[in-house]
Amino acid sequence: MAKRKRTKKQRVRMQIQESGERIRNFEEVALGFTEDEAVEEASRCLQCKHPRCIKGCPVNVRIPEFILKLKEGDIDSAKEIILSTNSLPAITGRVCPQENQCQEFCIHPNAISIGGLERFVADHGKRPEIVPSEKLQSKVAIIGSGPSGLTCAAELANFGHEVVLYEALHEYGGVLTYGIPEFRMPKQVVKEEVEYVQSLGVRLEKDILIGKTITIDELLNEYEYDAVYIASGAGTPNFLKIPGENLKGVYSANEFLTRVNLLKGYDFPEYDTPVSVGEKVAVIGAGNVAMDAARTSLRLGAREVDIIYRRTEGECPARLEEIIHAKEEGVVIGELTSPVEILGDKKGNVIGLKCLRMQLGEKDASGRRRPIPIPNTEFIFPVDTVIIAIGQKPNQLIAQTTPGLESTRWGTLVHKEETGETTRERVYTGGDVATGAATVILAMEAGRKAAKAIHEKILGKIKVE
Amino acid sequence: MNKIVEKEFFSDSVVKLVIEAPYIAQSRKAGHFVIVRTGQKGERIPLTIAEADLEKGTITIIIQKVGVSSIKLCNMEVGDYITDVVGPLGRPTHIEKVGTVLASGGGVGIAPLLPIVEAMKKAGNKIITVLAARRKDLIILEEQIRKYSDEVIIMTDDGSYGKKGLVTDGMEEIIKREKINQVITVGPAIMMKYVALLTKKNKIPTLASLNTIMVDGTGMCGACRISVGGKTRFVCVDGPEFDAHQVDFDEMLLRLNFYRDKEEKAYDNFLNKYRKAL
């Protein structure tokens, strides 16, 4: 009885694959709640009259309402409530940094596992039947099938517009498909979410690179779209610009993860795309992409994987859960270390990383303490594979091929935050191409806002404030 | 889309495919390429667009059997659909009237050379083309190249057709004979390296169309990166053509070999499966 009381107060722990086991497979690490666990966790929610959790959610999911339905055992209604503001809950429940969003605002001393519950409802609830909306005589083109494009497409289809979504790669989902690994974001889940968006009447067209195959101007003038939403993401990798970066065995995280996730390089030669990791891998950077690359390297058979980071673990931009999982799996976080050169042998293979020790100085513009090199602390770290994960910037293709579409000096598209309007009429944008690399849920929020703005514009109902 | 409407064998190992791809046919220019994937388990490989027919909405690609993916593609028949074809990719060739253009193509590299020669001829240049291959049956598209060239020289390693010798031997003869304003070269990396050395010595501006390893072909990964004039460039979006005198061909040659072991493994695996199927 006493034990029961304690568990009521404390968060129900989600089962995860044991670390020794999971580094031998690409299956999902967090296994999700059972129904009993989900209901038990749901019953901890205090059902606040003025819930703060909702404000912490970028798309304002009606959290206490769905949790109440779940507690009552009505999973399908819980799902309907979530879907009214969030088109991709199986994804957000898995990858949102909830500790900085909804769960941060939860007033319970042990915040409710809102992400875990959202995931449970998404995975186990039935999709509500789709009531076809009244068709409008308008059509909108969406560029990019990542979270922002999918959300915008779903919203616009619900408003009754004809929506066509263009994707450059051969699979839909953007970073959910090529970037985030299977062990964190099962591709079947992404596929089902994409199929849901399709079931709303959205037409998907793959293998079309807007800016090359068809330009934005052609979409507006020849294909006669009423509006275009650009959600092409931030997919161009940054390199370090240090000597040795073009040696064999040096990957951008984008290349490495694309080979593994999109092209299933881990199942080579069953799949045709090769991917190579050595015994000792250094991953440079400490965001989610770096954690994904490090954990993927272990699963491909690397014996030792080190994260090389200029600051300390406390400043790592990755989700806390991912850092914990990475460390459990054996990834070592090399703090206060900065690479200055990648060393190679005569055949052009990587043999080491020359690094410099750092110390933290004054706070910089981002509010984090700036790393400063300590002179004469150079050392050589023997590695045979280097993966660079120091961030991505938007691909310039669309900006370069669309006259009048202005971008900032960071390569992001100039836009109004509330509506996503760009400097070109009828052209909207959102997600990473507008903001720089950020989160899945912020990209989705931008997609929703733009859909509303496009809808109102098309209906001629734009309000002047 | 992506339906194969015509197939022709140039030799046992070189195949021409004409594919329905109306979007690509409409927007492609000389120098552009496509990324092709064959089968749900296939990899993405880059192939140059050799020709396009706007009215029929088709593009032509030419493939040499060198590994698993190219064999799979060469084994496809008229009426089959290629899983994925995306393009046109890369920057088109800069076409202008410069005077006399010396074009050199090696092996299957003659295919990407064809649209460049055509566009350069139409821009009013005098075109001299040197085609080279190991042996006679690997010389492709000779007739089409002749249509847009004022003169064609053919070189084979074994002397089975044209003159015996390397592409650079043929080029040197021309360079000694007359003033060349521009050289364009497409072929294996090692060939382009020696062409670049020859023309650098003779101070002739030279463009090389590079064929590095690619994954997406849209600038999102850097697999195709290469040093040009000491700076890292992405072949898929900044190229595929670069000033040959600035390209680090030795680095390119090393990078091309990165997956050699895996490629051999995939090839053996493929042959075993193929045998079992028979």
XYZ file of C-alpha atoms in Angstrom:
743
model
C 0.000 0.000 0.000
C 2.770 2.394 0.926
C 4.541 1.578 -2.299
C 1.415 2.331 -4.275
C 1.148 5.798 -2.748
C 4.705 6.666 -3.678
C 4.284 5.657 -7.302
C 1.257 7.931 -7.507
C 3.474 10.876 -6.802
C 6.439 9.812 -8.866
C 6.512 9.622 -12.607
C 5.815 6.206 -14.110
C 9.053 5.085 -15.714
C 8.907 4.092 -19.345
C 10.555 0.787 -20.210
C 13.650 1.121 -22.325
C 15.864 -1.422 -24.065
C 18.846 -2.287 -21.880
C 21.985 -0.487 -23.139
C 24.127 -3.596 -23.716
C 21.361 -5.050 -25.851
C 20.300 -1.946 -27.747
C 23.712 -1.008 -29.152
C 23.472 -4.194 -31.186
C 20.305 -3.148 -32.991
C 18.561 -0.169 -34.572
C 15.244 -0.767 -32.803
C 13.586 1.937 -30.764
C 15.258 2.517 -27.392
C 12.262 3.845 -25.461
C 9.546 1.203 -25.653
C 6.541 3.393 -24.741
C 3.974 3.001 -21.966
C 1.674 0.007 -21.625
C -1.991 0.913 -21.256
C -1.867 0.382 -17.469
C 1.217 2.556 -17.167
C -0.302 5.279 -19.337
C -3.517 5.376 -17.310
C -1.550 5.416 -14.063
C 0.621 8.279 -15.299
C -2.460 10.126 -16.603
C -4.091 9.924 -13.193
C -1.223 11.899 -11.649
C -2.289 14.996 -13.645
C -3.894 17.578 -11.330
C -6.248 18.863 -14.069
C -5.366 22.516 -13.397
C -8.102 25.096 -14.029
C -5.560 27.383 -15.671
C -3.112 24.881 -17.122
C 0.354 26.259 -17.693
C 1.543 23.201 -19.601
C -0.519 24.270 -22.642
C 1.379 27.555 -22.800
C 4.662 25.653 -22.807
C 3.579 23.757 -25.938
C 4.349 25.629 -29.170
C 1.168 24.263 -30.801
C -0.916 24.522 -27.606
C -2.082 20.920 -27.370
C -5.062 20.802 -24.958
C -3.037 18.716 -22.561
C -5.268 18.262 -19.468
C -8.267 17.456 -21.702
C -6.538 14.642 -23.565
C -5.022 13.327 -20.340
C -8.499 13.203 -18.727
C -9.886 11.190 -21.662
C -6.914 8.846 -21.425
C -7.460 8.400 -17.684
C -11.072 7.481 -18.450
C -9.791 4.915 -20.930
C -11.090 6.748 -24.004
C -7.911 6.725 -26.063
C -9.647 7.537 -29.351
C -11.167 10.762 -27.988
C -7.824 11.671 -26.442
C -6.287 11.346 -29.879
C -8.970 13.476 -31.484
C -8.210 16.246 -28.973
C -4.481 16.135 -29.720
C -4.990 16.064 -33.480
C -7.095 19.228 -33.331
C -3.882 21.220 -32.857
C -1.049 18.784 -33.603
C -1.057 16.766 -36.831
C 1.969 14.605 -35.962
C 1.710 13.497 -32.286
C 3.546 10.184 -32.711
C 6.531 12.275 -33.764
C 6.353 15.159 -31.276
C 5.703 12.751 -28.388
C 9.049 11.159 -29.246
C 11.371 13.999 -30.227
C 10.195 17.205 -28.500
C 12.526 18.485 -25.767
C 9.584 18.336 -23.332
C 11.730 19.251 -20.345
C 12.034 22.751 -21.873
C 8.441 22.949 -23.084
C 5.168 21.545 -21.695
C 6.788 19.592 -18.869
C 8.826 22.579 -17.700
C 5.582 24.413 -16.925
C 3.829 21.497 -15.203
C 3.155 22.511 -11.583
C 3.412 18.937 -10.270
C 6.669 18.502 -8.300
C 7.453 15.547 -10.581
C 6.239 16.831 -13.923
C 3.759 14.588 -15.734
C 5.337 12.650 -18.616
C 3.276 14.540 -21.181
C 5.450 13.446 -24.110
C 5.170 9.793 -23.111
C 1.375 10.083 -22.849
C 1.076 11.904 -26.156
C 3.105 9.148 -27.751
C 0.926 6.436 -26.176
C -2.271 8.059 -27.421
C -0.791 8.606 -30.891
C 0.426 5.012 -31.151
C -2.696 3.340 -29.777
C -5.643 5.609 -30.531
C -7.675 5.315 -33.719
C -7.515 8.125 -36.211
C -10.834 9.958 -36.262
C -12.760 9.451 -39.468
C -11.930 12.115 -41.990
C -14.846 14.348 -42.839
C -14.043 15.786 -46.261
C -14.068 19.541 -46.000
C -15.856 21.728 -48.482
C -13.555 22.159 -51.461
C -12.371 25.639 -52.293
C -11.309 26.668 -55.782
C -7.705 27.214 -54.772
C -4.436 25.328 -54.718
C -1.291 25.652 -52.678
C 2.179 24.164 -53.269
C 4.263 23.087 -50.304
C 8.036 22.738 -50.733
C 9.545 20.094 -48.475
C 7.915 17.170 -46.645
C 9.568 17.690 -43.268
C 7.517 18.459 -40.134
C 6.769 22.028 -41.209
C 5.614 21.151 -44.711
C 3.532 18.188 -43.546
C 1.795 20.286 -40.884
C 1.076 23.166 -43.247
C -0.221 20.726 -45.866
C -2.524 18.993 -43.368
C -3.955 22.293 -42.113
C -4.568 23.655 -45.616
C -6.212 20.423 -46.729
C -8.491 20.647 -43.705
C -9.426 24.179 -44.759
C -10.464 22.764 -48.140
C -7.596 23.826 -50.404
C -6.066 21.562 -53.009
C -2.552 20.880 -51.724
C 0.449 19.441 -53.564
C 3.610 18.741 -51.600
C 6.957 18.560 -53.426
C 9.901 16.593 -52.005
C 13.432 16.448 -53.450
C 14.408 13.092 -51.907
C 12.842 9.725 -52.701
C 11.139 9.383 -49.296
C 8.952 11.831 -47.389
C 9.534 13.175 -43.880
C 12.623 15.371 -44.177
C 14.876 15.130 -41.144
C 12.474 12.608 -39.552
C 13.435 10.218 -42.349
C 17.051 10.959 -43.261
C 18.319 12.512 -40.017
C 16.812 11.102 -36.828
C 17.798 7.440 -36.480
C 15.429 4.489 -36.392
C 16.268 3.849 -32.709
C 14.753 7.215 -31.804
C 12.211 7.710 -34.579
C 11.006 4.451 -36.183
C 10.522 5.002 -39.906
C 7.234 3.095 -39.794
C 5.871 5.793 -37.456
C 6.953 8.534 -39.885
C 5.419 6.598 -42.764
C 2.082 6.331 -40.952
C 2.063 10.056 -40.167
C 2.810 10.854 -43.812
C 0.001 8.516 -44.898
C -2.354 10.340 -42.541
C -1.516 13.669 -44.204
C -2.056 11.986 -47.575
C -5.431 10.660 -46.415
C -6.532 14.269 -45.886
C -6.286 14.710 -49.650
C -2.753 16.104 -49.915
C -0.981 14.971 -53.103
C 2.687 14.056 -52.645
C 5.286 14.398 -55.409
C 8.781 13.078 -54.740
C 12.060 13.453 -56.677
C 11.287 17.066 -57.506
C 13.906 19.625 -56.535
C 12.212 23.006 -56.495
C 14.616 25.588 -57.859
C 15.982 23.082 -60.370
C 13.239 20.770 -61.672
C 10.598 23.506 -61.319
C 11.161 27.076 -60.069
C 8.987 29.022 -57.619
C 8.017 31.396 -60.436
C 6.898 28.484 -62.597
C 4.778 27.151 -59.726
C 3.029 30.514 -59.354
C 2.714 31.459 -63.019
C 2.601 28.297 -65.112
C 1.197 25.823 -62.589
C -1.124 28.547 -61.244
C -0.791 27.934 -57.543
C -2.466 30.580 -55.395
C 0.334 30.403 -52.861
C 3.581 28.584 -52.124
C 4.913 27.560 -48.710
C 8.685 27.017 -48.590
C 9.732 24.565 -45.874
C 12.955 23.291 -47.341
C 14.734 23.140 -43.981
C 18.355 23.764 -43.083
C 20.055 20.865 -44.787
C 23.466 22.188 -45.828
C 26.157 20.975 -43.434
C 28.747 23.296 -41.916
C 32.338 22.135 -42.133
C 35.147 23.137 -39.770
C 37.444 24.553 -42.461
C 40.484 22.915 -40.883
C 43.232 20.990 -42.730
C 42.490 17.351 -43.464
C 38.742 17.720 -43.753
C 38.622 16.001 -47.156
C 40.461 12.866 -46.030
C 38.767 9.481 -46.397
C 36.814 8.686 -43.247
C 35.619 12.243 -42.629
C 31.852 12.594 -42.901
C 29.385 15.383 -42.398
C 26.762 14.072 -39.966
C 24.211 14.648 -42.732
C 26.009 12.305 -45.107
C 26.609 9.692 -42.437
C 23.017 9.731 -41.153
C 21.524 9.855 -44.668
C 23.503 6.780 -45.676
C 22.304 4.950 -42.559
C 18.716 6.179 -42.120
C 17.427 7.004 -45.584
C 19.460 4.460 -47.525
C 19.685 1.743 -44.830
C 23.462 1.512 -45.064
C 23.436 -0.511 -41.822
C 21.902 -3.348 -43.814
C 24.617 -3.324 -46.522
C 25.000 -5.321 -48.794
C 21.301 -6.249 -48.595
C 20.839 -2.549 -49.410
C 23.219 -1.126 -52.002
C 24.503 1.940 -50.123
C 27.776 1.414 -48.253
C 28.756 3.187 -45.053
C 32.046 2.776 -43.218
C 33.028 3.376 -39.617
C 36.345 2.445 -38.134
C 37.230 1.273 -34.633
C 37.599 4.720 -33.102
C 35.192 7.466 -34.032
C 35.299 11.139 -33.082
C 32.070 13.114 -33.438
C 32.599 16.864 -33.434
C 29.733 18.857 -31.891
C 27.264 18.172 -29.072
C 23.749 18.762 -30.380
C 21.100 16.117 -31.080
C 22.654 15.430 -34.480
C 26.016 14.704 -32.833
C 24.379 12.326 -30.310
C 22.551 10.553 -33.150
C 25.775 10.171 -35.141
C 27.706 8.900 -32.103
C 25.061 6.335 -31.134
C 24.702 5.231 -34.761
C 28.484 4.675 -34.969
C 28.317 2.323 -31.974
C 25.528 0.356 -33.610
C 27.620 0.012 -36.782
C 30.361 -1.604 -34.734
C 32.712 1.173 -33.629
C 34.614 0.157 -30.504
C 35.067 3.631 -29.073
C 33.102 6.787 -29.774
C 34.035 10.201 -28.430
C 32.085 13.441 -28.637
C 34.538 16.312 -29.088
C 33.002 19.470 -27.621
C 34.427 22.956 -27.071
C 32.356 23.631 -23.962
C 31.278 21.376 -21.071
C 28.511 18.820 -20.754
C 26.264 21.360 -19.023
C 26.209 23.463 -22.210
C 25.478 20.577 -24.620
C 22.546 21.646 -26.797
C 21.281 18.051 -27.145
C 18.154 16.805 -25.325
C 18.968 15.642 -21.815
C 17.446 12.200 -22.469
C 19.680 11.704 -25.518
C 22.819 12.655 -23.596
C 21.895 10.177 -20.859
C 21.164 7.428 -23.398
C 24.400 8.124 -25.279
C 26.467 7.900 -22.093
C 24.703 4.711 -20.995
C 25.662 3.215 -24.344
C 29.317 4.104 -23.821
C 29.739 7.381 -25.694
C 32.402 9.513 -23.992
C 31.926 13.275 -23.902
C 35.295 14.958 -24.360
C 34.709 18.398 -22.867
C 36.662 21.613 -23.509
C 38.347 20.227 -26.617
C 38.553 21.805 -30.033
C 39.902 20.133 -33.190
C 42.507 22.071 -35.175
C 43.563 19.525 -37.799
C 42.588 16.074 -39.087
C 45.653 13.921 -39.735
C 45.941 11.319 -42.464
C 48.299 8.664 -43.784
C 49.794 8.447 -47.277
C 46.708 6.691 -48.635
C 44.505 9.555 -47.463
C 42.946 7.683 -44.527
C 42.243 9.418 -41.220
C 44.659 8.438 -38.462
C 44.156 11.133 -35.851
C 42.674 14.363 -34.690
C 44.884 17.190 -33.488
C 43.069 19.068 -30.707
C 43.544 21.995 -28.397
C 42.310 22.230 -24.782
C 39.854 25.031 -24.050
C 38.673 26.996 -21.038
C 35.423 28.906 -20.547
C 35.577 32.689 -20.617
C 32.972 35.455 -20.525
C 29.387 34.872 -21.640
C 28.757 35.500 -25.346
C 25.669 36.763 -27.190
C 23.961 33.378 -26.770
C 24.367 33.647 -22.991
C 26.808 30.738 -22.894
C 30.363 31.076 -21.710
C 32.705 31.419 -24.646
C 35.348 28.714 -25.093
C 38.901 30.084 -25.275
C 41.871 28.003 -26.448
C 44.617 27.372 -23.907
C 47.969 27.920 -25.661
C 50.455 25.053 -25.969
C 47.946 22.331 -25.077
C 47.908 20.611 -28.465
C 47.545 16.847 -28.393
C 46.873 14.112 -30.909
C 43.858 11.904 -30.451
C 44.119 8.668 -32.491
C 40.897 8.053 -34.491
C 40.050 6.526 -37.860
C 36.675 8.143 -38.487
C 35.588 11.741 -37.954
C 31.957 12.876 -38.125
C 31.331 16.612 -38.226
C 28.118 17.693 -36.512
C 28.566 21.423 -35.942
C 25.263 22.541 -37.398
C 23.466 23.059 -40.693
C 22.366 26.072 -42.660
C 19.606 26.498 -45.249
C 20.262 25.307 -48.790
C 20.550 28.416 -51.004
C 19.047 26.833 -54.107
C 15.553 28.344 -53.828
C 16.836 31.773 -52.725
C 19.251 31.835 -55.677
C 16.652 30.849 -58.253
C 13.771 33.054 -57.061
C 14.156 36.737 -57.948
C 12.984 39.076 -55.193
C 13.052 36.439 -52.460
C 15.336 38.006 -49.876
C 17.452 36.114 -47.390
C 19.467 37.156 -44.359
C 23.217 36.908 -44.030
C 22.696 33.555 -42.302
C 20.961 32.269 -45.406
C 17.497 32.156 -43.816
C 14.542 33.605 -45.720
C 13.337 37.038 -44.626
C 9.777 36.600 -43.324
C 7.125 37.928 -40.953
C 7.059 35.789 -37.858
C 3.285 35.740 -37.369
C 2.338 34.781 -40.920
C 5.458 33.447 -42.607
C 5.093 35.958 -45.470
C 8.328 36.426 -47.433
C 9.436 39.383 -49.536
C 7.619 37.854 -52.509
C 3.871 38.064 -52.810
C 2.032 34.716 -52.397
C 5.239 33.084 -51.131
C 5.355 31.980 -47.475
C 7.971 30.195 -45.435
C 8.534 28.539 -42.092
C 10.624 26.008 -40.208
C 14.384 25.772 -40.377
C 14.738 27.577 -43.729
C 13.170 30.622 -42.062
C 14.728 30.393 -38.596
C 17.910 28.328 -38.977
C 18.193 24.851 -37.478
C 15.689 24.551 -34.601
C 13.190 21.951 -33.356
C 10.518 19.765 -34.948
C 7.707 21.360 -32.948
C 8.739 24.938 -33.832
C 8.768 23.941 -37.490
C 5.263 22.543 -37.049
C 4.063 25.689 -35.283
C 5.337 27.770 -38.212
C 3.503 25.456 -40.609
C 0.226 25.982 -38.746
C 0.618 29.756 -38.607
C 1.429 29.990 -42.302
C -1.499 27.742 -43.211
C -3.843 30.083 -41.354
C -2.292 33.132 -43.018
C -2.470 31.555 -46.486
C -6.076 30.502 -45.896
C -7.094 33.987 -44.796
C -5.230 35.593 -47.662
C -6.917 33.340 -50.181
C -10.316 34.038 -48.644
C -9.517 37.745 -48.811
C -10.039 38.050 -45.103
C -6.704 39.455 -44.086
C -7.214 41.723 -41.084
C -5.247 44.931 -40.671
C -4.107 45.427 -37.112
C 7.352 9.080 -65.317
C 10.741 7.318 -65.418
C 9.537 4.759 -67.970
C 12.254 3.395 -70.227
C 11.144 3.965 -73.812
C 14.281 2.996 -75.694
C 17.333 0.875 -74.994
C 20.428 0.395 -77.089
C 23.660 -1.505 -76.456
C 26.751 0.428 -77.542
C 28.868 -2.530 -76.466
C 28.581 -5.430 -74.010
C 29.133 -3.078 -71.128
C 27.756 0.282 -72.290
C 24.026 0.885 -72.549
C 21.934 3.856 -73.647
C 18.537 4.359 -72.009
C 15.915 6.881 -73.109
C 13.615 7.676 -70.186
C 10.310 9.522 -69.910
C 11.076 12.501 -67.672
C 9.129 15.523 -68.935
C 9.989 17.916 -66.075
C 13.694 17.215 -66.435
C 13.649 17.360 -70.245
C 12.087 20.789 -70.008
C 14.549 22.403 -67.637
C 17.850 20.651 -68.375
C 20.839 22.352 -70.009
C 24.238 21.094 -71.164
C 26.317 19.977 -68.188
C 23.365 18.957 -66.005
C 23.084 15.504 -64.437
C 20.478 13.350 -62.686
C 20.522 11.089 -59.628
C 19.045 7.661 -60.276
C 17.936 4.923 -57.874
C 17.065 1.425 -59.012
C 14.839 -0.656 -56.737
C 13.670 -0.022 -53.170
C 17.019 -1.199 -51.839
C 19.016 0.715 -54.410
C 21.624 3.398 -53.906
C 21.556 6.849 -55.464
C 24.048 7.303 -58.310
C 24.786 10.334 -60.509
C 24.542 10.100 -64.315
C 24.884 12.866 -66.871
C 22.052 13.755 -69.215
C 23.497 13.034 -72.660
C 20.513 14.209 -74.679
C 16.966 15.399 -74.146
C 13.901 15.551 -76.371
C 11.558 18.344 -75.329
C 8.663 17.236 -77.510
C 8.717 13.642 -76.371
C 9.586 14.653 -72.807
C 12.503 12.236 -72.627
C 16.100 12.302 -71.477
C 18.951 10.004 -72.482
C 21.456 8.526 -70.074
C 24.416 6.309 -70.892
C 25.655 3.782 -68.380
C 28.738 1.616 -68.223
C 28.612 -1.579 -66.168
C 31.096 -1.023 -63.356
C 29.298 -2.299 -60.253
C 26.018 -3.425 -58.731
C 23.956 -0.310 -59.424
C 25.093 0.175 -62.997
C 24.496 -3.518 -63.792
C 20.977 -3.335 -62.330
C 20.271 -0.296 -64.471
C 21.764 -1.856 -67.616
C 19.596 -4.937 -67.079
C 16.376 -2.912 -67.219
C 14.250 -3.261 -70.326
C 12.012 -1.040 -72.423
C 8.731 -0.606 -70.540
C 10.337 -0.897 -67.096
C 10.174 2.024 -64.696
C 13.257 3.347 -62.927
C 12.412 3.785 -59.233
C 13.729 7.334 -58.904
C 15.149 9.916 -61.285
C 15.756 13.416 -59.918
C 17.161 16.431 -61.714
C 18.381 18.338 -63.544
C 21.183 18.796 -61.018
C 24.376 20.830 -60.928
C 25.215 24.046 -62.714
C 24.925 24.062 -66.499
C 28.049 24.535 -68.595
C 28.926 28.153 -69.271
C 28.427 28.405 -73.015
C 29.929 31.289 -74.991
C 31.791 31.965 -78.187
C 35.487 31.697 -77.399
C 36.972 30.671 -80.749
C 38.431 27.192 -80.999
C 37.376 24.600 -78.445
C 39.295 21.367 -77.947
C 37.013 18.797 -76.339
C 38.310 15.522 -74.942
C 36.214 12.619 -73.750
C 37.297 9.299 -72.324
C 35.162 6.146 -72.388
C 31.673 6.678 -71.016
C 32.741 10.302 -70.373
C 31.977 10.882 -74.043
C 28.276 10.882 -73.097
C 28.417 13.988 -70.888
C 30.698 15.613 -73.457
C 28.086 15.363 -76.216
C 25.625 18.052 -74.999
C 28.526 20.397 -74.208
C 30.020 19.984 -77.686
C 26.583 20.514 -79.209
C 25.960 23.726 -77.234
C 29.480 25.044 -77.897
C 29.065 24.407 -81.623
C 25.702 26.149 -81.695
C 27.308 29.134 -79.932
C 29.558 29.550 -82.977
C 32.792 27.896 -81.856
C 35.121 25.768 -83.928
C 35.156 22.335 -82.284
C 37.923 19.762 -82.385
C 37.123 16.627 -80.426
C 39.427 13.888 -79.240
C 37.662 10.694 -78.219
C 39.583 8.038 -76.331
C 38.944 4.589 -74.921
C 40.745 1.368 -74.103
C 39.512 -0.318 -77.281
C 37.244 0.164 -80.298
C 33.926 -1.000 -78.854
C 34.187 1.461 -75.946
C 34.159 4.478 -78.272
C 30.555 5.650 -78.127
C 28.396 8.305 -79.795
C 30.967 8.907 -82.516
C 28.365 9.805 -85.124
C 26.590 12.334 -82.850
C 29.885 13.910 -81.812
C 30.925 14.242 -85.478
C 27.706 16.126 -86.193
C 28.826 18.970 -83.915
C 32.595 18.790 -84.448
C 34.738 20.277 -87.169
C 37.259 17.548 -86.645
C 37.296 14.318 -84.622
C 40.370 12.374 -83.589
C 40.002 8.912 -82.110
C 42.548 7.324 -79.830
C 42.547 3.774 -78.461
C 44.973 2.267 -75.965
C 45.409 -0.862 -78.081
C 45.245 0.815 -81.485
C 42.122 -1.213 -82.432
C 40.499 1.961 -83.815
C 41.816 5.397 -84.793
C 45.298 6.059 -83.515
C 47.092 4.079 -80.861
C 47.768 6.102 -77.730
C 46.245 8.159 -74.922
C 43.847 11.083 -75.145
C 46.699 13.444 -74.289
C 48.723 12.224 -77.289
C 45.893 13.233 -79.614
C 45.443 16.558 -77.838
C 49.118 17.421 -77.943
C 49.132 17.072 -81.705
C 46.321 19.617 -82.029
C 47.834 22.015 -79.510
C 51.104 22.011 -81.480
C 49.228 22.605 -84.690
C 46.895 25.472 -83.820
C 45.727 28.020 -81.281
C 43.214 26.587 -78.813
C 41.111 28.991 -76.741
C 39.413 26.513 -74.451
C 39.753 22.873 -73.461
C 36.885 20.840 -72.035
C 37.550 17.386 -70.649
C 35.310 14.625 -69.323
C 36.411 11.131 -68.394
C 38.015 9.124 -65.620
C 39.675 11.272 -62.918
C 43.129 10.015 -63.851
C 42.617 11.036 -67.481
C 41.407 14.510 -66.530
C 44.414 14.914 -64.253
C 46.816 14.337 -67.147
C 44.783 16.539 -69.490
C 45.010 19.311 -66.865
C 48.786 18.870 -66.610
C 49.149 19.102 -70.387
C 47.017 22.204 -70.821
C 48.513 23.953 -67.802
C 51.924 23.596 -69.426
C 50.446 25.121 -72.578
C 48.482 27.789 -70.676
C 45.084 26.877 -72.136
C 42.000 27.512 -69.973
C 40.507 24.092 -69.153
C 37.215 22.928 -67.730
C 36.844 19.448 -66.248
C 33.517 17.828 -65.402
C 34.121 15.950 -62.154
C 32.598 12.602 -61.223
C 32.941 12.244 -57.450
C 30.954 10.014 -55.093
C 27.485 11.475 -54.513
C 24.560 10.656 -52.236
C 21.727 13.188 -52.506
C 23.116 15.393 -55.296
C 21.395 18.490 -53.890
C 24.052 19.925 -51.559
C 22.897 18.436 -48.270
C 25.810 16.178 -47.383
C 29.175 17.055 -48.881
C 30.043 13.497 -49.958
C 31.096 14.955 -53.312
C 33.321 17.675 -51.850
C 36.611 18.468 -53.460
C 39.385 21.052 -53.106
C 39.391 23.654 -55.862
C 42.015 26.374 -55.525
C 42.456 25.348 -51.893
C 38.759 25.783 -51.078
C 36.256 23.021 -50.417
C 33.476 22.937 -53.010
C 30.507 20.600 -53.499
C 30.591 19.059 -56.986
C 26.789 18.536 -57.027
C 25.861 22.195 -56.514
C 29.007 24.209 -57.278
C 29.957 21.978 -60.219
C 30.220 19.489 -61.783
C 32.520 21.682 -63.926
C 35.532 23.425 -62.470
C 38.735 25.053 -63.641
C 40.837 21.937 -64.118
C 44.030 23.770 -63.183
C 42.637 24.493 -59.711
C 41.286 20.993 -58.943
C 43.199 18.732 -56.539
C 42.951 15.564 -58.650
C 45.118 13.523 -56.278
C 42.691 14.177 -53.435
C 39.800 13.318 -55.742
C 41.427 10.030 -56.767
C 41.924 9.038 -53.121
C 38.359 9.917 -52.154
C 36.930 7.927 -55.082
C 38.557 4.806 -53.617
C 37.058 5.097 -50.134
C 34.434 2.391 -50.631
C 36.433 0.083 -52.898
C 36.324 -2.873 -50.442
C 32.612 -2.449 -49.855
C 31.941 -2.089 -53.576
C 33.743 -5.366 -54.225
C 31.815 -7.061 -51.429
C 28.523 -5.793 -52.836
C 29.526 -7.002 -56.294
C 30.392 -10.527 -55.054
C 27.192 -10.661 -53.071
C 25.226 -9.567 -56.128
C 26.840 -12.179 -58.371
C 26.141 -14.941 -55.830
C 22.492 -13.996 -55.629
C 22.317 -13.757 -59.397
C 23.815 -17.235 -59.786
C 21.375 -18.673 -57.280
C 18.508 -17.107 -59.170
C 19.700 -18.880 -62.321
